[in-house]
Amino acid sequence: MVKSSIRRIAICTGGGDAPGLNAVIRSVVISAANRGWECYGIHDGFNGILFPERYADDGVIRLTRAHVRNIGHLGGTILGSTNKGNPLHFPIRMPDGSMREIDRSDEILQYFAKKEIDALVSVGGDGSLTIADALHKKGLRVVGVPKTIDNDLDKTMTTFGFDTAVAFATECIDRLHSTAQSHQRVMVVEVMGRYAGWIALHCGISGNAHSILIPEIPFDLDKVVDQIMARDAEGRMYSVVVVAEGAAPKDGHQEIVAEAEIGHAERLGGVGDRIARAIAERSGKDTRVVVLGHLLRGGSPTAFDRIAAMRFGAAAVRGLDKGLSGVMVSLAFPNVEYIALSEVAGRMKAVPLDSDTVQTARDLGICLGD
Ligand code: F6P
């Protein structure tokens, strides 16, 4: 392994925002500055490079200590983000109005060469890390940092953003217990999680939900209703049901709000409303639905997420300093380690159904819809 001769690095944040992004940026900028490196921030994923004319600073900003002072506790990302416009599959409109994808990744490499930027820290989820892997294979020095509130990235114990989302969702469920109990209602709480039910499972258990429905377990709503009625029969006249946006009934399909289009994945949502109606119909109970949605992506990161984010940022810079490339920083308690991006790209970490967390839910009598 060759010791790096880095002088300049760039950082970008891509995909859905997550609490902790600013803490990573701060950690990367300071760790780089302490090595005498310059750090540049690319706006809105790679859009800063692909569309410099849209930005007063030409799309890429020199980040100094002053830019990252007191930002570690703030939600969002000072660089902006996008979950549209993957440079490998960039959507363009043809003269006849149809859409097609082109590969614009060479423009990224050319930019780095022209500006003599030696390496990239790419902070993102599966999509961004797949792009990072491709850029690495084309010759760019890249280290990835795993981000997503959904916690569905493989090869890391957890991503930053997840703990904050779970903590907030738990607080919301705690609050909803009061109304459920006072009004003898069923409260249905829909949380994010398209294909993995980590948020629903964790906040459901910590918030004492009575049913938790996750994408990994196709549900039978009768099981949920039976449990609600059994609770009623025992004098516990209220129930709380947590459902991940990607959960689907055994014989049905996910609720899609907007179909996938070139450059953007499908949008899910609506399952909470659908099951709340069905529960009301079948049980005769007053039922309400609360969709937490993007509230889960905002706010100040928890201490756990801040520390994870800062450890990831510092480790990304250390990795580059050691000459590493094509790797993602991963949390493997008690340490961080480096995993090949090729082992992460395009993979999703679903909730393992034999995990002790799932078993804990079952042991506590929580209905998982099966
Ligand atoms: O960050 C991941 C995620 O939170 C998913 O759970 C959700 O489906 C998606 O983002 C929604 O993203 P947006 O509405 O920003 O496209």
Short mmCIF file of C-alpha atoms and ligand atoms in Angstrom, two decimals:
data_model
loop_
_atom_site.label_atom_id
_atom_site.label_comp_id
_atom_site.label_asym_id
_atom_site.label_seq_id
_atom_site.Cartn_x
_atom_site.Cartn_y
_atom_site.Cartn_z
CA MET A 1 0.00 0.00 0.00
CA VAL A 2 1.47 3.34 -1.08
CA LYS A 3 1.36 6.26 1.34
CA SER A 4 -0.79 8.95 -0.25
CA SER A 5 0.50 12.13 -1.74
CA ILE A 6 -2.82 13.87 -1.45
CA ARG A 7 -3.11 17.62 -1.53
CA ARG A 8 -6.76 18.11 -2.40
CA ILE A 9 -9.89 16.11 -1.81
CA ALA A 10 -13.56 16.66 -2.59
CA ILE A 11 -16.66 15.55 -0.75
CA CYS A 12 -20.21 15.10 -1.96
CA THR A 13 -23.48 14.05 -0.31
CA GLY A 14 -26.00 12.14 -2.42
CA GLY A 15 -29.41 10.53 -2.03
CA GLY A 16 -31.99 11.34 0.62
CA ASP A 17 -30.67 13.56 3.39
CA ALA A 18 -30.05 12.02 6.80
CA PRO A 19 -29.16 13.49 10.20
CA GLY A 20 -25.38 13.37 10.57
CA LEU A 21 -24.38 14.50 7.06
CA ASN A 22 -23.06 17.80 8.35
CA ALA A 23 -21.11 16.01 11.08
CA VAL A 24 -19.39 13.90 8.38
CA ILE A 25 -18.60 17.00 6.32
CA ARG A 26 -17.15 18.72 9.39
CA SER A 27 -15.07 15.69 10.29
CA VAL A 28 -13.71 15.29 6.75
CA VAL A 29 -12.87 18.98 6.35
CA ILE A 30 -11.07 19.22 9.71
CA SER A 31 -9.25 15.89 9.35
CA ALA A 32 -8.11 16.97 5.88
CA ALA A 33 -7.08 20.45 7.06
CA ASN A 34 -5.05 18.90 9.87
CA ARG A 35 -3.06 17.04 7.21
CA GLY A 36 -2.52 20.21 5.22
CA TRP A 37 -5.00 19.11 2.51
CA GLU A 38 -7.53 21.34 0.81
CA CYS A 39 -11.12 20.16 0.79
CA TYR A 40 -13.78 21.00 -1.79
CA GLY A 41 -17.52 20.45 -1.47
CA ILE A 42 -19.56 19.51 -4.53
CA HIS A 43 -23.12 20.82 -4.46
CA ASP A 44 -26.16 18.55 -4.76
CA GLY A 45 -24.54 15.19 -5.35
CA PHE A 46 -22.57 15.62 -8.58
CA ASN A 47 -24.79 18.37 -9.96
CA GLY A 48 -22.22 20.97 -8.93
CA ILE A 49 -19.85 19.45 -11.49
CA LEU A 50 -22.45 18.55 -14.10
CA PHE A 51 -24.24 21.94 -14.01
CA PRO A 52 -21.72 24.57 -12.83
CA GLU A 53 -23.75 27.32 -14.49
CA ARG A 54 -26.52 26.81 -11.94
CA TYR A 55 -24.35 27.92 -9.03
CA ALA A 56 -22.91 31.29 -8.05
CA ASP A 57 -19.69 29.50 -6.98
CA ASP A 58 -19.55 27.29 -10.12
CA GLY A 59 -20.93 24.30 -8.24
CA VAL A 60 -17.92 23.43 -6.10
CA ILE A 61 -16.89 25.31 -2.99
CA ARG A 62 -13.57 25.36 -1.15
CA LEU A 63 -14.46 24.24 2.37
CA THR A 64 -12.43 25.67 5.20
CA ARG A 65 -12.72 25.24 8.95
CA ALA A 66 -14.89 28.36 8.99
CA HIS A 67 -17.48 26.71 6.73
CA VAL A 68 -17.91 23.75 9.06
CA ARG A 69 -17.84 25.56 12.37
CA ASN A 70 -20.87 24.62 14.51
CA ILE A 71 -22.62 22.52 11.88
CA GLY A 72 -22.18 19.05 13.42
CA HIS A 73 -25.47 19.18 15.27
CA LEU A 74 -27.53 20.40 12.32
CA GLY A 75 -29.77 18.22 10.16
CA GLY A 76 -29.59 18.27 6.36
CA THR A 77 -26.38 18.92 4.46
CA ILE A 78 -24.69 22.24 3.80
CA LEU A 79 -23.73 20.85 0.38
CA GLY A 80 -27.25 19.91 -0.68
CA SER A 81 -28.18 16.52 -2.06
CA THR A 82 -30.18 14.93 -4.83
CA ASN A 83 -31.64 11.53 -5.48
CA LYS A 84 -32.05 12.34 -9.16
CA GLY A 85 -29.37 12.58 -11.77
CA ASN A 86 -27.11 9.56 -11.33
CA PRO A 87 -24.14 10.51 -13.60
CA LEU A 88 -23.91 6.90 -14.81
CA HIS A 89 -27.52 6.90 -15.93
CA PHE A 90 -28.17 10.55 -16.50
CA PRO A 91 -31.66 11.30 -17.83
CA ILE A 92 -31.91 13.55 -20.87
CA ARG A 93 -34.88 14.58 -22.96
CA MET A 94 -34.58 13.75 -26.65
CA PRO A 95 -35.81 16.14 -29.37
CA ASP A 96 -38.93 13.96 -29.79
CA GLY A 97 -39.77 14.44 -26.09
CA SER A 98 -38.79 10.91 -25.02
CA MET A 99 -36.30 10.34 -22.19
CA ARG A 100 -33.07 8.37 -22.36
CA GLU A 101 -30.08 7.78 -20.12
CA ILE A 102 -26.50 8.71 -20.89
CA ASP A 103 -23.27 8.08 -18.98
CA ARG A 104 -21.74 11.39 -17.81
CA SER A 105 -19.26 9.88 -15.37
CA ASP A 106 -16.26 10.82 -17.55
CA GLU A 107 -17.10 14.47 -16.92
CA ILE A 108 -16.57 13.87 -13.19
CA LEU A 109 -13.17 12.30 -13.78
CA GLN A 110 -12.18 15.09 -16.16
CA TYR A 111 -13.18 17.67 -13.55
CA PHE A 112 -11.02 16.02 -10.88
CA ALA A 113 -8.06 15.84 -13.30
CA LYS A 114 -8.47 19.47 -14.43
CA LYS A 115 -8.76 20.84 -10.89
CA GLU A 116 -6.03 18.49 -9.60
CA ILE A 117 -8.29 17.06 -6.94
CA ASP A 118 -6.74 13.78 -5.86
CA ALA A 119 -9.63 11.92 -4.24
CA LEU A 120 -13.33 11.90 -3.40
CA VAL A 121 -15.21 11.16 -0.21
CA SER A 122 -18.67 10.10 -1.32
CA VAL A 123 -21.30 10.09 1.42
CA GLY A 124 -24.45 8.24 0.52
CA GLY A 125 -26.63 5.19 0.44
CA ASP A 126 -26.69 2.30 -1.97
CA GLY A 127 -27.17 4.51 -5.06
CA SER A 128 -24.33 6.91 -4.23
CA LEU A 129 -21.96 4.11 -3.24
CA THR A 130 -22.70 2.25 -6.47
CA ILE A 131 -21.72 5.42 -8.34
CA ALA A 132 -18.61 5.70 -6.12
CA ASP A 133 -17.67 2.12 -7.00
CA ALA A 134 -18.01 2.84 -10.71
CA LEU A 135 -15.90 6.01 -10.44
CA HIS A 136 -13.23 4.07 -8.55
CA LYS A 137 -13.19 1.41 -11.29
CA LYS A 138 -12.66 4.20 -13.82
CA GLY A 139 -9.57 5.34 -11.93
CA LEU A 140 -10.77 7.89 -9.35
CA ARG A 141 -9.56 7.53 -5.77
CA VAL A 142 -12.71 7.18 -3.71
CA VAL A 143 -13.72 6.34 -0.17
CA GLY A 144 -17.42 5.92 0.62
CA VAL A 145 -19.29 6.74 3.83
CA PRO A 146 -22.52 4.83 4.54
CA LYS A 147 -25.57 7.02 5.08
CA THR A 148 -29.27 6.30 5.23
CA ILE A 149 -31.99 6.54 7.81
CA ASP A 150 -33.26 3.21 6.44
CA ASN A 151 -30.20 1.26 7.69
CA ASP A 152 -30.47 -0.99 4.65
CA LEU A 153 -26.85 -0.80 3.53
CA ASP A 154 -24.96 -4.05 3.62
CA LYS A 155 -21.58 -4.67 5.28
CA THR A 156 -21.90 -2.13 8.04
CA MET A 157 -23.47 -2.69 11.42
CA THR A 158 -25.40 0.51 11.03
CA THR A 159 -25.55 3.64 8.94
CA PHE A 160 -25.65 7.10 10.48
CA GLY A 161 -29.11 8.68 10.43
CA PHE A 162 -30.88 5.50 11.49
CA ASP A 163 -30.59 6.08 15.23
CA THR A 164 -32.01 9.61 14.94
CA ALA A 165 -34.93 8.39 12.82
CA VAL A 166 -35.70 5.60 15.28
CA ALA A 167 -35.43 7.93 18.29
CA PHE A 168 -37.81 10.46 16.75
CA ALA A 169 -40.29 7.81 15.59
CA THR A 170 -40.23 6.30 19.09
CA GLU A 171 -41.05 9.66 20.62
CA CYS A 172 -43.94 10.06 18.17
CA ILE A 173 -45.29 6.61 19.02
CA ASP A 174 -45.01 7.40 22.75
CA ARG A 175 -47.13 10.50 22.14
CA LEU A 176 -49.67 8.60 20.06
CA HIS A 177 -50.17 6.09 22.87
CA SER A 178 -51.90 8.84 24.88
CA THR A 179 -54.54 9.52 22.23
CA ALA A 180 -54.96 5.83 21.43
CA GLN A 181 -55.53 5.05 25.10
CA SER A 182 -57.66 8.12 25.94
CA HIS A 183 -59.96 7.61 22.95
CA GLN A 184 -59.83 3.82 22.83
CA ARG A 185 -58.62 4.01 19.27
CA VAL A 186 -56.32 2.23 16.91
CA MET A 187 -53.45 4.47 15.83
CA VAL A 188 -51.62 3.41 12.68
CA VAL A 189 -48.17 4.95 12.27
CA GLU A 190 -46.52 4.76 8.84
CA VAL A 191 -42.74 5.15 8.77
CA MET A 192 -40.17 5.14 5.97
CA GLY A 193 -38.56 1.94 4.75
CA ARG A 194 -39.18 0.90 1.18
CA TYR A 195 -37.71 -2.56 1.07
CA ALA A 196 -36.34 -3.00 4.59
CA GLY A 197 -38.24 -2.65 7.84
CA TRP A 198 -35.43 -1.60 10.18
CA ILE A 199 -37.03 1.68 11.25
CA ALA A 200 -40.47 0.14 11.77
CA LEU A 201 -39.10 -2.82 13.71
CA HIS A 202 -36.87 -0.79 15.99
CA CYS A 203 -39.25 2.10 16.74
CA GLY A 204 -42.14 -0.34 17.01
CA ILE A 205 -40.40 -2.37 19.69
CA SER A 206 -38.99 0.62 21.57
CA GLY A 207 -42.32 2.46 21.33
CA ASN A 208 -44.34 -0.54 22.58
CA ALA A 209 -46.37 -0.97 19.40
CA HIS A 210 -48.79 -3.90 19.37
CA SER A 211 -48.30 -4.75 15.68
CA ILE A 212 -45.35 -4.07 13.41
CA LEU A 213 -45.59 -4.65 9.66
CA ILE A 214 -42.37 -4.72 7.63
CA PRO A 215 -41.59 -5.39 3.96
CA GLU A 216 -39.74 -8.60 4.84
CA ILE A 217 -42.92 -10.22 6.22
CA PRO A 218 -45.97 -10.06 3.90
CA PHE A 219 -48.84 -9.45 6.28
CA ASP A 220 -52.27 -10.93 6.84
CA LEU A 221 -54.39 -8.05 8.16
CA ASP A 222 -56.77 -10.46 9.85
CA LYS A 223 -53.93 -11.35 12.23
CA VAL A 224 -53.58 -7.68 13.16
CA VAL A 225 -57.34 -7.28 13.62
CA ASP A 226 -57.53 -10.49 15.70
CA GLN A 227 -54.87 -9.07 17.99
CA ILE A 228 -56.70 -5.74 18.31
CA MET A 229 -59.93 -7.57 19.19
CA ALA A 230 -58.15 -9.84 21.66
CA ARG A 231 -56.73 -6.78 23.41
CA ASP A 232 -60.20 -5.24 23.52
CA ALA A 233 -61.62 -8.43 25.01
CA GLU A 234 -59.04 -8.16 27.79
CA GLY A 235 -60.00 -4.55 28.48
CA ARG A 236 -57.04 -3.01 26.67
CA MET A 237 -59.22 -1.02 24.34
CA TYR A 238 -56.53 0.61 22.21
CA SER A 239 -53.79 -0.52 19.88
CA VAL A 240 -50.82 0.96 18.07
CA VAL A 241 -49.82 -0.44 14.69
CA VAL A 242 -46.51 0.57 13.08
CA VAL A 243 -46.18 -0.07 9.37
CA ALA A 244 -43.22 0.47 7.05
CA GLU A 245 -44.14 2.26 3.84
CA GLY A 246 -42.96 -0.76 1.84
CA ALA A 247 -44.97 -3.40 3.73
CA ALA A 248 -47.40 -5.35 1.58
CA PRO A 249 -50.19 -7.83 2.25
CA LYS A 250 -49.61 -11.52 1.55
CA ASP A 251 -51.80 -11.54 -1.50
CA GLY A 252 -51.22 -7.94 -2.53
CA HIS A 253 -48.66 -5.38 -3.54
CA GLN A 254 -46.79 -2.35 -2.21
CA GLU A 255 -48.58 1.01 -2.31
CA ILE A 256 -46.91 3.12 -4.98
CA VAL A 257 -47.53 6.87 -5.10
CA ALA A 258 -45.44 7.53 -8.20
CA GLU A 259 -43.99 4.99 -10.61
CA ALA A 260 -40.24 4.81 -11.16
CA GLU A 261 -39.04 7.01 -13.99
CA ILE A 262 -35.69 7.42 -15.66
CA GLY A 263 -33.32 8.84 -13.06
CA HIS A 264 -35.65 8.35 -10.09
CA ALA A 265 -36.90 5.35 -8.15
CA GLU A 266 -40.59 4.74 -7.50
CA ARG A 267 -42.16 6.51 -4.53
CA LEU A 268 -44.01 4.47 -1.97
CA GLY A 269 -46.67 5.57 0.51
CA GLY A 270 -50.27 5.06 1.41
CA VAL A 271 -50.14 1.66 3.08
CA GLY A 272 -50.89 3.25 6.47
CA ASP A 273 -54.07 4.81 5.16
CA ARG A 274 -55.11 1.62 3.43
CA ILE A 275 -54.72 -0.58 6.47
CA ALA A 276 -56.28 2.01 8.80
CA ARG A 277 -59.45 1.93 6.66
CA ALA A 278 -59.43 -1.87 6.57
CA ILE A 279 -58.87 -2.12 10.34
CA ALA A 280 -61.75 0.32 11.00
CA GLU A 281 -64.01 -1.66 8.69
CA ARG A 282 -63.15 -5.07 10.10
CA SER A 283 -62.91 -4.15 13.79
CA GLY A 284 -65.47 -1.36 13.99
CA LYS A 285 -62.95 0.64 15.99
CA ASP A 286 -62.19 4.30 15.59
CA THR A 287 -58.89 4.31 13.73
CA ARG A 288 -56.50 7.10 12.77
CA VAL A 289 -53.34 7.16 10.69
CA VAL A 290 -50.21 9.27 11.13
CA VAL A 291 -47.56 9.29 8.40
CA LEU A 292 -44.15 10.29 9.76
CA GLY A 293 -42.53 10.34 6.30
CA HIS A 294 -39.84 12.95 5.83
CA LEU A 295 -40.02 14.09 9.45
CA LEU A 296 -37.76 11.09 10.03
CA ARG A 297 -35.06 12.55 7.82
CA GLY A 298 -34.84 15.91 9.55
CA GLY A 299 -33.68 17.26 12.86
CA SER A 300 -30.56 17.19 14.88
CA PRO A 301 -28.61 13.91 14.88
CA THR A 302 -28.53 11.93 18.11
CA ALA A 303 -25.21 11.66 19.93
CA PHE A 304 -24.83 8.14 18.51
CA ASP A 305 -25.28 9.37 14.94
CA ARG A 306 -22.97 12.34 15.48
CA ILE A 307 -20.21 10.14 16.77
CA ALA A 308 -20.74 7.56 14.02
CA ALA A 309 -20.70 10.34 11.41
CA MET A 310 -17.53 11.90 12.83
CA ARG A 311 -15.81 8.53 13.08
CA PHE A 312 -16.79 7.75 9.48
CA GLY A 313 -15.54 11.13 8.23
CA ALA A 314 -12.21 10.88 10.02
CA ALA A 315 -11.78 7.26 8.95
CA ALA A 316 -12.49 8.19 5.32
CA VAL A 317 -9.66 10.74 5.41
CA ARG A 318 -7.35 8.29 7.25
CA GLY A 319 -8.15 5.68 4.61
CA LEU A 320 -7.22 8.03 1.79
CA ASP A 321 -4.06 8.98 3.67
CA LYS A 322 -3.11 5.29 3.85
CA GLY A 323 -3.59 4.99 0.10
CA LEU A 324 -6.92 3.19 0.20
CA SER A 325 -9.46 3.57 -2.59
CA GLY A 326 -12.60 1.75 -3.70
CA VAL A 327 -13.62 1.12 -0.10
CA MET A 328 -16.45 2.10 2.22
CA VAL A 329 -15.93 2.90 5.87
CA SER A 330 -17.97 0.46 7.88
CA LEU A 331 -18.95 0.22 11.52
CA ALA A 332 -17.87 -3.06 13.05
CA PHE A 333 -18.11 -2.50 16.80
CA PRO A 334 -15.95 -1.46 18.52
CA ASN A 335 -14.04 -0.26 15.46
CA VAL A 336 -14.47 1.05 11.97
CA GLU A 337 -13.10 -0.96 9.09
CA TYR A 338 -12.88 -0.69 5.33
CA ILE A 339 -14.99 -2.84 3.03
CA ALA A 340 -14.60 -3.00 -0.76
CA LEU A 341 -17.25 -0.85 -2.43
CA SER A 342 -17.86 -3.71 -4.86
CA GLU A 343 -19.12 -5.75 -1.91
CA VAL A 344 -21.61 -3.05 -0.99
CA ALA A 345 -22.77 -1.68 -4.34
CA GLY A 346 -26.18 -2.88 -5.44
CA ARG A 347 -26.86 -4.86 -2.28
CA MET A 348 -29.54 -4.32 0.28
CA LYS A 349 -29.54 -5.37 3.91
CA ALA A 350 -32.99 -6.61 4.80
CA VAL A 351 -34.02 -7.39 8.38
CA PRO A 352 -32.91 -11.01 8.98
CA LEU A 353 -36.02 -12.87 10.03
CA ASP A 354 -34.04 -15.09 12.39
CA SER A 355 -32.49 -12.11 14.18
CA ASP A 356 -32.95 -11.77 17.90
CA THR A 357 -34.67 -8.41 17.37
CA VAL A 358 -37.44 -10.08 15.38
CA GLN A 359 -37.54 -12.83 17.98
CA THR A 360 -37.75 -10.19 20.72
CA ALA A 361 -40.82 -8.71 19.05
CA ARG A 362 -42.43 -12.14 18.92
CA ASP A 363 -41.48 -12.91 22.53
CA LEU A 364 -43.11 -9.67 23.60
CA GLY A 365 -46.33 -10.70 21.87
CA ILE A 366 -46.05 -8.10 19.12
CA CYS A 367 -47.99 -9.16 16.02
CA LEU A 368 -45.79 -9.14 12.90
CA GLY A 369 -48.71 -9.84 10.61
CA ASP A 370 -47.84 -13.49 9.98
O1 F6P B 1 -33.77 8.02 2.56
C1 F6P B 1 -34.45 6.86 2.12
C2 F6P B 1 -35.89 7.17 2.07
O2 F6P B 1 -36.11 7.75 3.29
C3 F6P B 1 -36.88 6.05 1.84
O3 F6P B 1 -37.25 5.32 2.98
C4 F6P B 1 -38.03 6.78 1.21
O4 F6P B 1 -38.86 5.94 0.48
C5 F6P B 1 -37.31 7.75 0.37
O5 F6P B 1 -36.14 8.10 1.06
C6 F6P B 1 -38.10 8.94 -0.05
O6 F6P B 1 -37.27 9.86 -0.65
P1 F6P B 1 -37.76 11.14 -1.44
O7 F6P B 1 -39.18 11.42 -1.08
O8 F6P B 1 -36.83 12.19 -1.02
O9 F6P B 1 -37.63 10.79 -2.88
#
